[in-house]
Amino acid sequence: MANFNRRNFIKYAGQATALATMGLSACKNETTSKEAVKAVASGKFQIFKKGEYLPFEKSTIEDRLAIAAGKKQGGMSGMPPPPPPPSGAGEGKKENSAPPPPPPPMGPPPGLNTVKAEDILKHNRLMDPYNPLFSDKKYAQAAGHPDIPAFPGFAMPMAEAMDLTIPETLGDQWYYANDGTDLHYTRHIYAGDVLESKRVAAKFEELTEDGTNLRHFAMRGQGETRDAKGNVVVSGATTLRNAYRKIIDGSTKPSFTETMTEWTLDFPKAHYTTDAEWDYIRELWKKETIRGGKVYWEDVKVGEEPAWTCSGPISHLDIIAANPIPMALNPRMMPKEAMNGWFRDSYGNYLPIYSMHYGGRTIPNMRAVFYNFTAANHVIRAVTNFIGDTGLVTRYSWYFMQLFKEMRLPREVNGGEYLDKVPALKGKSLNRHGSDGDTVIGKSYITDKYVKDGNHLIDMTCWGETLDGDILQLVAVTVKLPSKMGK
């Protein structure tokens, strides 16, 4: 997360945990309350104390602390093997226990790779099929580029600390969150670049609040993508989080499907786009402006609001098109013994956890939900439209509201500081997780301009709104622009 204050993050994340659990009990041995969205664990939960680990969790946690400290083999190539599948919780509830794999990265895969023109074009067409800078080589060269530049989000570094995640079998209810990614670019990426991505640091931190029934951890990773000369082209940081509860009175353990679908019972209804709203969407499409040319730093004003973009309504088919399901996530392509997947749907089919993004329509109450970067990828187009053909996005950092109530963070650490820089957003919070049927209206506001290390920079707060005015995504952006002074 950007401008990260470790002490404040732990403080506020702890407060969020406490808020998520306060309504679940009235005594030390906490029980679920009327506010619990699924009464599948009606008995008592274990109460936890930060740093004091019980026998059932001790070795798992200590292993991850050792990996993060460099005292034990880990890393993406040394991910601990998943535990054996659980016996299930009642008839028809046997489900796979392996932690979910990461989503497919944008751009070339990790490792040493020569960037191909088709890789860039494929990425660019998904992110922005309209701007000729990202699809027309002659246009790009006339603008001063050697080739078509990659749209922001390409070649994300391998940063996720997946080897530090907690197996979902450790507790009786298990939750996860991804708190977004903070990317920093030093230059444009072109076909022919030889890039290598790797993780360079990882931390495993406990966020558990004493006296609550939710054991809570953050897995923070930093990664770099370097070119053939060893120069950092992209650096990034991301935070994953896991939490779990433990039943202590012998009550029936909820299945993984039951825990993972709790959010569907209090999630807002899907938006139905009316004819009048379609007319409004078409008007926004007409007003979208691709400036092109050279935009100078001196001509940009603090308080300026670039033209809006509008994407959607976004369906599960759009999510599939932008994030194809790789073989590793498709249980139909796995060995038969792995076919138990993670979810059990209403037809008895086993589906991977990423069916939450790709449809999941046969799981009761469920619909496709956005990846953590889905709305950001549409919002950033408002920036690239505005900065012309020679501007460079040097920072691309996104925030969103987590899907599970147990994992939601207060605005102080979930982009509140950037929202407050926009007069119309002061005091507001990210208040919806995007899903099938949502339209993303990309808005932005110039919050600052300055010179640093000889570079002429502007800061922008960008956000994605729905047709209902909900804020789905916040994107903090920094852009390097040419100066009339020639620097």
GROMACS .gro file of C-alpha atoms in nm, residues 53-487:
model
  435
   53TYR     CA    1   0.001  -1.936   1.945
   54LEU     CA    2  -0.195  -2.248   2.028
   55PRO     CA    3  -0.079  -2.600   1.936
   56PHE     CA    4  -0.304  -2.628   1.628
   57GLU     CA    5  -0.154  -2.314   1.470
   58LYS     CA    6   0.194  -2.280   1.618
   59SER     CA    7   0.403  -2.469   1.361
   60THR     CA    8   0.224  -2.312   1.063
   61ILE     CA    9   0.279  -1.959   1.191
   62GLU     CA   10   0.638  -2.018   1.298
   63ASP     CA   11   0.718  -2.164   0.953
   64ARG     CA   12   0.597  -1.846   0.787
   65LEU     CA   13   0.781  -1.621   1.028
   66ALA     CA   14   1.099  -1.815   0.949
   67ILE     CA   15   1.045  -1.789   0.571
   68ALA     CA   16   0.985  -1.413   0.593
   69ALA     CA   17   1.300  -1.375   0.806
   70GLY     CA   18   1.506  -1.568   0.550
   71LYS     CA   19   1.572  -1.855   0.793
   72LYS     CA   20   1.380  -2.110   0.588
   73GLN     CA   21   1.330  -2.179   0.218
   74GLY     CA   22   1.031  -1.998   0.075
   75GLY     CA   23   0.963  -1.764  -0.212
   76MET     CA   24   0.739  -1.829  -0.509
   77SER     CA   25   0.949  -2.133  -0.604
   78GLY     CA   26   0.944  -2.267  -0.250
   79MET     CA   27   0.577  -2.250  -0.160
   80PRO     CA   28   0.493  -2.494   0.118
   81PRO     CA   29   0.282  -2.787  -0.004
   82PRO     CA   30  -0.090  -2.766   0.071
   83PRO     CA   31  -0.222  -2.972   0.363
   84PRO     CA   32  -0.430  -3.284   0.291
   85PRO     CA   33  -0.798  -3.229   0.210
   86PRO     CA   34  -1.030  -3.214   0.511
   87SER     CA   35  -1.284  -3.484   0.573
   88GLY     CA   36  -1.561  -3.227   0.524
   89ALA     CA   37  -1.837  -3.103   0.750
   90GLY     CA   38  -2.130  -3.327   0.684
   91GLU     CA   39  -2.257  -3.492   0.368
   92GLY     CA   40  -2.148  -3.334   0.043
   93LYS     CA   41  -1.908  -3.087   0.205
   94LYS     CA   42  -1.570  -3.235   0.124
   95GLU     CA   43  -1.366  -2.960  -0.033
   96ASN     CA   44  -1.009  -2.898  -0.138
   97SER     CA   45  -0.779  -2.729   0.110
   98ALA     CA   46  -0.508  -2.585  -0.112
   99PRO     CA   47  -0.477  -2.205  -0.086
  100PRO     CA   48  -0.593  -2.024  -0.399
  101PRO     CA   49  -0.321  -1.951  -0.655
  102PRO     CA   50  -0.253  -1.591  -0.757
  103PRO     CA   51  -0.439  -1.444  -1.053
  104PRO     CA   52  -0.254  -1.436  -1.385
  105PRO     CA   53  -0.010  -1.142  -1.398
  106MET     CA   54  -0.052  -0.870  -1.656
  107GLY     CA   55   0.221  -0.866  -1.918
  108PRO     CA   56   0.486  -1.134  -1.971
  109PRO     CA   57   0.523  -1.411  -1.713
  110PRO     CA   58   0.785  -1.388  -1.437
  111GLY     CA   59   1.143  -1.481  -1.521
  112LEU     CA   60   1.374  -1.356  -1.798
  113ASN     CA   61   1.161  -1.264  -2.099
  114THR     CA   62   1.193  -1.071  -2.422
  115VAL     CA   63   0.882  -0.859  -2.457
  116LYS     CA   64   0.700  -0.934  -2.780
  117ALA     CA   65   0.499  -0.685  -2.980
  118GLU     CA   66   0.197  -0.917  -2.965
  119ASP     CA   67   0.218  -0.923  -2.584
  120ILE     CA   68   0.199  -0.545  -2.570
  121LEU     CA   69  -0.079  -0.522  -2.829
  122LYS     CA   70  -0.285  -0.785  -2.649
  123HIS     CA   71  -0.250  -0.600  -2.320
  124ASN     CA   72  -0.314  -0.259  -2.475
  125ARG     CA   73  -0.625  -0.368  -2.662
  126LEU     CA   74  -0.775  -0.502  -2.342
  127MET     CA   75  -0.693  -0.188  -2.143
  128ASP     CA   76  -0.756   0.079  -2.407
  129PRO     CA   77  -0.874  -0.013  -2.758
  130TYR     CA   78  -0.937   0.353  -2.849
  131ASN     CA   79  -0.613   0.551  -2.817
  132PRO     CA   80  -0.394   0.510  -3.131
  133LEU     CA   81  -0.081   0.560  -2.919
  134PHE     CA   82  -0.133   0.209  -2.784
  135SER     CA   83  -0.219   0.034  -3.111
  136ASP     CA   84  -0.070   0.220  -3.410
  137LYS     CA   85   0.308   0.191  -3.448
  138LYS     CA   86   0.337   0.475  -3.699
  139TYR     CA   87   0.137   0.702  -3.472
  140ALA     CA   88   0.355   0.612  -3.172
  141GLN     CA   89   0.676   0.674  -3.368
  142ALA     CA   90   0.548   1.010  -3.493
  143ALA     CA   91   0.491   1.100  -3.128
  144GLY     CA   92   0.857   1.025  -3.050
  145HIS     CA   93   0.838   0.665  -2.931
  146PRO     CA   94   1.057   0.391  -3.085
  147ASP     CA   95   0.756   0.158  -3.088
  148ILE     CA   96   0.411   0.118  -2.932
  149PRO     CA   97   0.446   0.176  -2.556
  150ALA     CA   98   0.282  -0.065  -2.314
  151PHE     CA   99  -0.024   0.063  -2.134
  152PRO     CA  100   0.021   0.103  -1.753
  153GLY     CA  101  -0.014  -0.223  -1.564
  154PHE     CA  102   0.210  -0.418  -1.801
  155ALA     CA  103   0.497  -0.628  -1.661
  156MET     CA  104   0.381  -0.617  -1.301
  157PRO     CA  105   0.665  -0.744  -1.081
  158MET     CA  106   0.634  -1.069  -0.893
  159ALA     CA  107   0.556  -0.929  -0.549
  160GLU     CA  108   0.286  -1.145  -0.390
  161ALA     CA  109   0.396  -1.332  -0.077
  162MET     CA  110   0.185  -1.637  -0.167
  163ASP     CA  111   0.419  -1.874   0.017
  164LEU     CA  112   0.327  -1.699   0.342
  165THR     CA  113  -0.050  -1.741   0.309
  166ILE     CA  114  -0.238  -1.944   0.568
  167PRO     CA  115  -0.397  -2.274   0.454
  168GLU     CA  116  -0.775  -2.253   0.477
  169THR     CA  117  -0.781  -2.578   0.677
  170LEU     CA  118  -0.599  -2.425   0.974
  171GLY     CA  119  -0.913  -2.272   1.124
  172ASP     CA  120  -1.282  -2.347   1.092
  173GLN     CA  121  -1.360  -2.027   0.903
  174TRP     CA  122  -1.101  -1.873   0.671
  175TYR     CA  123  -1.091  -1.536   0.492
  176TYR     CA  124  -0.859  -1.362   0.252
  177ALA     CA  125  -0.802  -1.017   0.109
  178ASN     CA  126  -0.573  -0.840  -0.134
  179ASP     CA  127  -0.523  -0.474  -0.046
  180GLY     CA  128  -0.424  -0.357  -0.393
  181THR     CA  129  -0.089  -0.292  -0.557
  182ASP     CA  130   0.141   0.009  -0.572
  183LEU     CA  131   0.334   0.018  -0.902
  184HIS     CA  132   0.617   0.256  -0.993
  185TYR     CA  133   0.749   0.291  -1.350
  186THR     CA  134   1.079   0.453  -1.448
  187ARG     CA  135   1.018   0.445  -1.825
  188HIS     CA  136   0.791   0.312  -2.097
  189ILE     CA  137   0.814  -0.056  -2.194
  190TYR     CA  138   0.851  -0.154  -2.561
  191ALA     CA  139   0.876  -0.469  -2.770
  192GLY     CA  140   1.229  -0.606  -2.755
  193ASP     CA  141   1.286  -0.515  -2.391
  194VAL     CA  142   1.440  -0.803  -2.198
  195LEU     CA  143   1.283  -0.807  -1.855
  196GLU     CA  144   1.320  -1.017  -1.543
  197SER     CA  145   1.076  -1.002  -1.253
  198LYS     CA  146   1.135  -1.128  -0.902
  199ARG     CA  147   1.031  -1.071  -0.546
  200VAL     CA  148   1.290  -0.884  -0.343
  201ALA     CA  149   1.135  -0.868   0.005
  202ALA     CA  150   0.855  -1.019   0.207
  203LYS     CA  151   0.709  -0.966   0.554
  204PHE     CA  152   0.470  -1.171   0.763
  205GLU     CA  153   0.297  -0.959   1.026
  206GLU     CA  154   0.026  -1.036   1.276
  207LEU     CA  155  -0.270  -0.799   1.299
  208THR     CA  156  -0.471  -0.990   1.558
  209GLU     CA  157  -0.640  -0.777   1.823
  210ASP     CA  158  -0.620  -0.925   2.173
  211GLY     CA  159  -0.951  -1.061   2.300
  212THR     CA  160  -1.111  -1.115   1.958
  213ASN     CA  161  -1.195  -1.441   1.785
  214LEU     CA  162  -1.023  -1.359   1.455
  215ARG     CA  163  -0.659  -1.451   1.406
  216HIS     CA  164  -0.536  -1.207   1.141
  217PHE     CA  165  -0.213  -1.183   0.940
  218ALA     CA  166  -0.070  -0.963   0.664
  219MET     CA  167   0.169  -1.098   0.402
  220ARG     CA  168   0.352  -0.808   0.239
  221GLY     CA  169   0.568  -0.846  -0.068
  222GLN     CA  170   0.787  -0.620  -0.281
  223GLY     CA  171   0.905  -0.700  -0.630
  224GLU     CA  172   1.109  -0.556  -0.915
  225THR     CA  173   1.117  -0.593  -1.290
  226ARG     CA  174   1.461  -0.512  -1.432
  227ASP     CA  175   1.585  -0.477  -1.789
  228ALA     CA  176   1.890  -0.637  -1.950
  229LYS     CA  177   2.116  -0.364  -1.809
  230GLY     CA  178   1.992  -0.431  -1.457
  231ASN     CA  179   1.790  -0.111  -1.435
  232VAL     CA  180   1.461  -0.121  -1.247
  233VAL     CA  181   1.179  -0.061  -1.493
  234VAL     CA  182   0.888  -0.141  -1.262
  235SER     CA  183   0.878  -0.188  -0.886
  236GLY     CA  184   0.575  -0.277  -0.684
  237ALA     CA  185   0.439  -0.373  -0.345
  238THR     CA  186   0.126  -0.559  -0.247
  239THR     CA  187  -0.034  -0.686   0.073
  240LEU     CA  188  -0.230  -1.007   0.108
  241ARG     CA  189  -0.417  -1.088   0.428
  242ASN     CA  190  -0.559  -1.406   0.582
  243ALA     CA  191  -0.773  -1.453   0.891
  244TYR     CA  192  -0.943  -1.747   1.056
  245ARG     CA  193  -1.164  -1.852   1.346
  246LYS     CA  194  -1.159  -2.173   1.547
  247ILE     CA  195  -1.466  -2.343   1.694
  248ILE     CA  196  -1.405  -2.478   2.045
  249ASP     CA  197  -1.733  -2.641   2.150
  250GLY     CA  198  -1.767  -2.913   1.889
  251SER     CA  199  -2.018  -2.726   1.674
  252THR     CA  200  -2.037  -2.826   1.309
  253LYS     CA  201  -1.763  -2.671   1.102
  254PRO     CA  202  -1.894  -2.474   0.803
  255SER     CA  203  -1.777  -2.592   0.464
  256PHE     CA  204  -1.541  -2.377   0.265
  257THR     CA  205  -1.828  -2.294   0.030
  258GLU     CA  206  -2.043  -2.174   0.320
  259THR     CA  207  -1.770  -1.948   0.458
  260MET     CA  208  -1.671  -1.813   0.116
  261THR     CA  209  -2.029  -1.728   0.022
  262GLU     CA  210  -2.123  -1.542   0.342
  263TRP     CA  211  -2.070  -1.211   0.164
  264THR     CA  212  -2.349  -1.288  -0.083
  265LEU     CA  213  -2.614  -1.262   0.188
  266ASP     CA  214  -2.554  -0.894   0.263
  267PHE     CA  215  -2.415  -0.782  -0.074
  268PRO     CA  216  -2.614  -0.512  -0.258
  269LYS     CA  217  -2.840  -0.628  -0.537
  270ALA     CA  218  -2.696  -0.627  -0.887
  271HIS     CA  219  -2.757  -0.308  -1.080
  272TYR     CA  220  -3.005  -0.331  -1.367
  273THR     CA  221  -2.910  -0.080  -1.637
  274THR     CA  222  -3.220   0.098  -1.761
  275ASP     CA  223  -3.277   0.245  -2.108
  276ALA     CA  224  -3.235   0.595  -1.963
  277GLU     CA  225  -2.901   0.493  -1.810
  278TRP     CA  226  -2.790   0.349  -2.142
  279ASP     CA  227  -2.863   0.688  -2.299
  280TYR     CA  228  -2.647   0.850  -2.028
  281ILE     CA  229  -2.367   0.598  -2.089
  282ARG     CA  230  -2.369   0.676  -2.461
  283GLU     CA  231  -2.345   1.047  -2.385
  284LEU     CA  232  -2.040   0.983  -2.165
  285TRP     CA  233  -1.882   0.782  -2.444
  286LYS     CA  234  -1.923   1.077  -2.681
  287LYS     CA  235  -1.758   1.313  -2.433
  288GLU     CA  236  -1.450   1.098  -2.370
  289THR     CA  237  -1.152   1.296  -2.499
  290ILE     CA  238  -0.815   1.160  -2.615
  291ARG     CA  239  -0.593   1.469  -2.617
  292GLY     CA  240  -0.290   1.329  -2.796
  293GLY     CA  241   0.004   1.551  -2.880
  294LYS     CA  242   0.237   1.696  -2.617
  295VAL     CA  243   0.088   1.814  -2.288
  296TYR     CA  244   0.326   2.039  -2.095
  297TRP     CA  245   0.359   2.042  -1.718
  298GLU     CA  246   0.325   2.420  -1.710
  299ASP     CA  247  -0.020   2.401  -1.871
  300VAL     CA  248  -0.170   2.162  -1.615
  301LYS     CA  249  -0.354   2.327  -1.325
  302VAL     CA  250  -0.412   2.195  -0.975
  303GLY     CA  251  -0.786   2.142  -0.938
  304GLU     CA  252  -0.830   2.053  -1.303
  305GLU     CA  253  -1.072   1.766  -1.373
  306PRO     CA  254  -0.993   1.567  -1.690
  307ALA     CA  255  -1.270   1.431  -1.910
  308TRP     CA  256  -1.449   1.128  -1.768
  309THR     CA  257  -1.438   0.779  -1.912
  310CYS     CA  258  -1.714   0.523  -1.897
  311SER     CA  259  -1.675   0.145  -1.913
  312GLY     CA  260  -1.953  -0.102  -1.886
  313PRO     CA  261  -2.180  -0.226  -1.771
  314ILE     CA  262  -1.909  -0.484  -1.703
  315SER     CA  263  -2.026  -0.844  -1.718
  316HIS     CA  264  -1.864  -1.171  -1.620
  317LEU     CA  265  -1.780  -1.214  -1.991
  318ASP     CA  266  -1.574  -0.893  -1.979
  319ILE     CA  267  -1.385  -1.025  -1.678
  320ILE     CA  268  -1.316  -1.354  -1.858
  321ALA     CA  269  -1.197  -1.168  -2.169
  322ALA     CA  270  -0.959  -0.948  -1.967
  323ASN     CA  271  -0.837  -1.227  -1.738
  324PRO     CA  272  -0.841  -1.560  -1.924
  325ILE     CA  273  -0.856  -1.861  -1.692
  326PRO     CA  274  -0.515  -2.032  -1.712
  327MET     CA  275  -0.491  -2.409  -1.696
  328ALA     CA  276  -0.364  -2.392  -1.338
  329LEU     CA  277  -0.697  -2.243  -1.226
  330ASN     CA  278  -0.921  -2.470  -1.431
  331PRO     CA  279  -1.011  -2.790  -1.246
  332ARG     CA  280  -1.125  -2.950  -1.571
  333MET     CA  281  -0.762  -2.943  -1.682
  334MET     CA  282  -0.627  -3.081  -1.354
  335PRO     CA  283  -0.571  -3.446  -1.259
  336LYS     CA  284  -0.894  -3.619  -1.164
  337GLU     CA  285  -0.792  -3.638  -0.798
  338ALA     CA  286  -0.788  -3.257  -0.788
  339MET     CA  287  -1.140  -3.223  -0.923
  340ASN     CA  288  -1.291  -3.155  -0.580
  341GLY     CA  289  -1.191  -2.791  -0.636
  342TRP     CA  290  -1.287  -2.538  -0.371
  343PHE     CA  291  -1.654  -2.448  -0.415
  344ARG     CA  292  -1.949  -2.686  -0.432
  345ASP     CA  293  -2.228  -2.536  -0.638
  346SER     CA  294  -2.601  -2.602  -0.642
  347TYR     CA  295  -2.554  -2.877  -0.904
  348GLY     CA  296  -2.288  -3.055  -0.701
  349ASN     CA  297  -2.006  -2.936  -0.929
  350TYR     CA  298  -1.673  -2.841  -0.778
  351LEU     CA  299  -1.543  -2.504  -0.896
  352PRO     CA  300  -1.213  -2.323  -0.831
  353ILE     CA  301  -1.218  -2.025  -0.599
  354TYR     CA  302  -1.173  -1.792  -0.896
  355SER     CA  303  -1.523  -1.878  -1.013
  356MET     CA  304  -1.609  -1.581  -0.791
  357HIS     CA  305  -1.460  -1.364  -1.065
  358TYR     CA  306  -1.570  -1.559  -1.369
  359GLY     CA  307  -1.936  -1.609  -1.292
  360GLY     CA  308  -2.017  -1.851  -1.012
  361ARG     CA  309  -2.379  -1.820  -1.120
  362THR     CA  310  -2.459  -2.173  -1.008
  363ILE     CA  311  -2.350  -2.089  -0.653
  364PRO     CA  312  -2.656  -1.958  -0.464
  365ASN     CA  313  -2.676  -1.576  -0.448
  366MET     CA  314  -2.339  -1.535  -0.613
  367ARG     CA  315  -2.241  -1.329  -0.916
  368ALA     CA  316  -1.906  -1.238  -1.067
  369VAL     CA  317  -1.704  -0.992  -0.863
  370PHE     CA  318  -1.424  -0.771  -0.990
  371TYR     CA  319  -1.059  -0.856  -0.946
  372ASN     CA  320  -0.888  -0.606  -0.718
  373PHE     CA  321  -0.761  -0.419  -1.026
  374THR     CA  322  -1.063  -0.448  -1.259
  375ALA     CA  323  -1.206  -0.100  -1.209
  376ALA     CA  324  -0.858   0.053  -1.183
  377ASN     CA  325  -0.775  -0.071  -1.532
  378HIS     CA  326  -1.071   0.127  -1.665
  379VAL     CA  327  -1.014   0.434  -1.449
  380ILE     CA  328  -0.651   0.474  -1.557
  381ARG     CA  329  -0.771   0.541  -1.912
  382ALA     CA  330  -0.887   0.884  -1.793
  383VAL     CA  331  -0.522   0.955  -1.710
  384THR     CA  332  -0.365   0.830  -2.033
  385ASN     CA  333  -0.629   1.023  -2.231
  386PHE     CA  334  -0.535   1.343  -2.046
  387ILE     CA  335  -0.153   1.333  -2.044
  388GLY     CA  336  -0.105   1.321  -2.420
  389ASP     CA  337   0.139   1.109  -2.618
  390THR     CA  338   0.457   1.192  -2.423
  391GLY     CA  339   0.345   1.171  -2.062
  392LEU     CA  340   0.459   0.879  -1.846
  393VAL     CA  341   0.260   0.726  -1.562
  394THR     CA  342   0.528   0.680  -1.296
  395ARG     CA  343   0.296   0.566  -1.018
  396TYR     CA  344  -0.019   0.352  -1.043
  397SER     CA  345  -0.160   0.248  -0.706
  398TRP     CA  346  -0.510   0.119  -0.641
  399TYR     CA  347  -0.740   0.067  -0.343
  400PHE     CA  348  -1.083  -0.092  -0.310
  401MET     CA  349  -1.332  -0.220  -0.053
  402GLN     CA  350  -1.258  -0.578   0.042
  403LEU     CA  351  -1.527  -0.836  -0.028
  404PHE     CA  352  -1.545  -1.003   0.314
  405LYS     CA  353  -1.668  -0.794   0.606
  406GLU     CA  354  -1.407  -0.949   0.834
  407MET     CA  355  -1.128  -0.814   0.612
  408ARG     CA  356  -1.248  -0.460   0.546
  409LEU     CA  357  -1.024  -0.171   0.644
  410PRO     CA  358  -1.118   0.179   0.760
  411ARG     CA  359  -1.070   0.466   0.518
  412GLU     CA  360  -0.760   0.592   0.702
  413VAL     CA  361  -0.555   0.312   0.546
  414ASN     CA  362  -0.773   0.240   0.245
  415GLY     CA  363  -0.714   0.552   0.040
  416GLY     CA  364  -0.883   0.809   0.261
  417GLU     CA  365  -0.591   1.050   0.234
  418TYR     CA  366  -0.630   1.062  -0.145
  419LEU     CA  367  -1.008   1.096  -0.137
  420ASP     CA  368  -0.971   1.393   0.098
  421LYS     CA  369  -0.760   1.576  -0.161
  422VAL     CA  370  -1.069   1.606  -0.383
  423PRO     CA  371  -1.316   1.861  -0.240
  424ALA     CA  372  -1.619   1.662  -0.359
  425LEU     CA  373  -1.488   1.341  -0.198
  426LYS     CA  374  -1.367   1.476   0.137
  427GLY     CA  375  -1.482   1.242   0.414
  428LYS     CA  376  -1.612   0.978   0.173
  429SER     CA  377  -1.499   0.616   0.159
  430LEU     CA  378  -1.477   0.331  -0.085
  431ASN     CA  379  -1.818   0.177  -0.029
  432ARG     CA  380  -1.872  -0.102  -0.281
  433HIS     CA  381  -1.684  -0.396  -0.425
  434GLY     CA  382  -1.746  -0.403  -0.799
  435SER     CA  383  -1.948  -0.685  -0.949
  436ASP     CA  384  -2.124  -0.813  -1.259
  437GLY     CA  385  -2.351  -0.537  -1.393
  438ASP     CA  386  -2.160  -0.238  -1.256
  439THR     CA  387  -2.065   0.051  -1.483
  440VAL     CA  388  -1.732   0.218  -1.405
  441ILE     CA  389  -1.726   0.595  -1.463
  442GLY     CA  390  -1.362   0.702  -1.446
  443LYS     CA  391  -1.308   1.041  -1.283
  444SER     CA  392  -0.989   1.223  -1.185
  445TYR     CA  393  -0.863   1.540  -1.019
  446ILE     CA  394  -0.521   1.708  -1.027
  447THR     CA  395  -0.415   1.738  -0.662
  448ASP     CA  396  -0.056   1.866  -0.691
  449LYS     CA  397   0.226   1.960  -0.928
  450TYR     CA  398   0.595   1.986  -0.842
  451VAL     CA  399   0.951   1.928  -0.960
  452LYS     CA  400   1.150   1.643  -0.807
  453ASP     CA  401   1.499   1.529  -0.911
  454GLY     CA  402   1.461   1.740  -1.223
  455ASN     CA  403   1.135   1.567  -1.322
  456HIS     CA  404   0.815   1.766  -1.371
  457LEU     CA  405   0.539   1.572  -1.198
  458ILE     CA  406   0.169   1.593  -1.127
  459ASP     CA  407  -0.031   1.392  -0.874
  460MET     CA  408  -0.383   1.280  -0.949
  461THR     CA  409  -0.657   1.121  -0.742
  462CYS     CA  410  -0.866   0.903  -0.969
  463TRP     CA  411  -1.171   0.697  -0.886
  464GLY     CA  412  -1.435   0.474  -1.037
  465GLU     CA  413  -1.801   0.552  -0.966
  466THR     CA  414  -2.107   0.346  -1.048
  467LEU     CA  415  -2.427   0.483  -1.197
  468ASP     CA  416  -2.559   0.487  -0.839
  469GLY     CA  417  -2.271   0.707  -0.720
  470ASP     CA  418  -2.093   0.431  -0.526
  471ILE     CA  419  -1.713   0.448  -0.521
  472LEU     CA  420  -1.569   0.117  -0.640
  473GLN     CA  421  -1.202   0.198  -0.678
  474LEU     CA  422  -0.950   0.464  -0.588
  475VAL     CA  423  -0.633   0.508  -0.793
  476ALA     CA  424  -0.343   0.726  -0.680
  477VAL     CA  425  -0.141   0.835  -0.984
  478THR     CA  426   0.176   1.030  -1.050
  479VAL     CA  427   0.262   1.143  -1.404
  480LYS     CA  428   0.584   1.278  -1.551
  481LEU     CA  429   0.525   1.545  -1.816
  482PRO     CA  430   0.757   1.735  -2.050
  483SER     CA  431   0.841   2.092  -1.953
  484LYS     CA  432   0.857   2.400  -2.172
  485MET     CA  433   1.196   2.456  -2.012
  486GLY     CA  434   1.319   2.154  -2.203
  487LYS     CA  435   1.372   1.934  -1.895
   0.00000   0.00000   0.00000
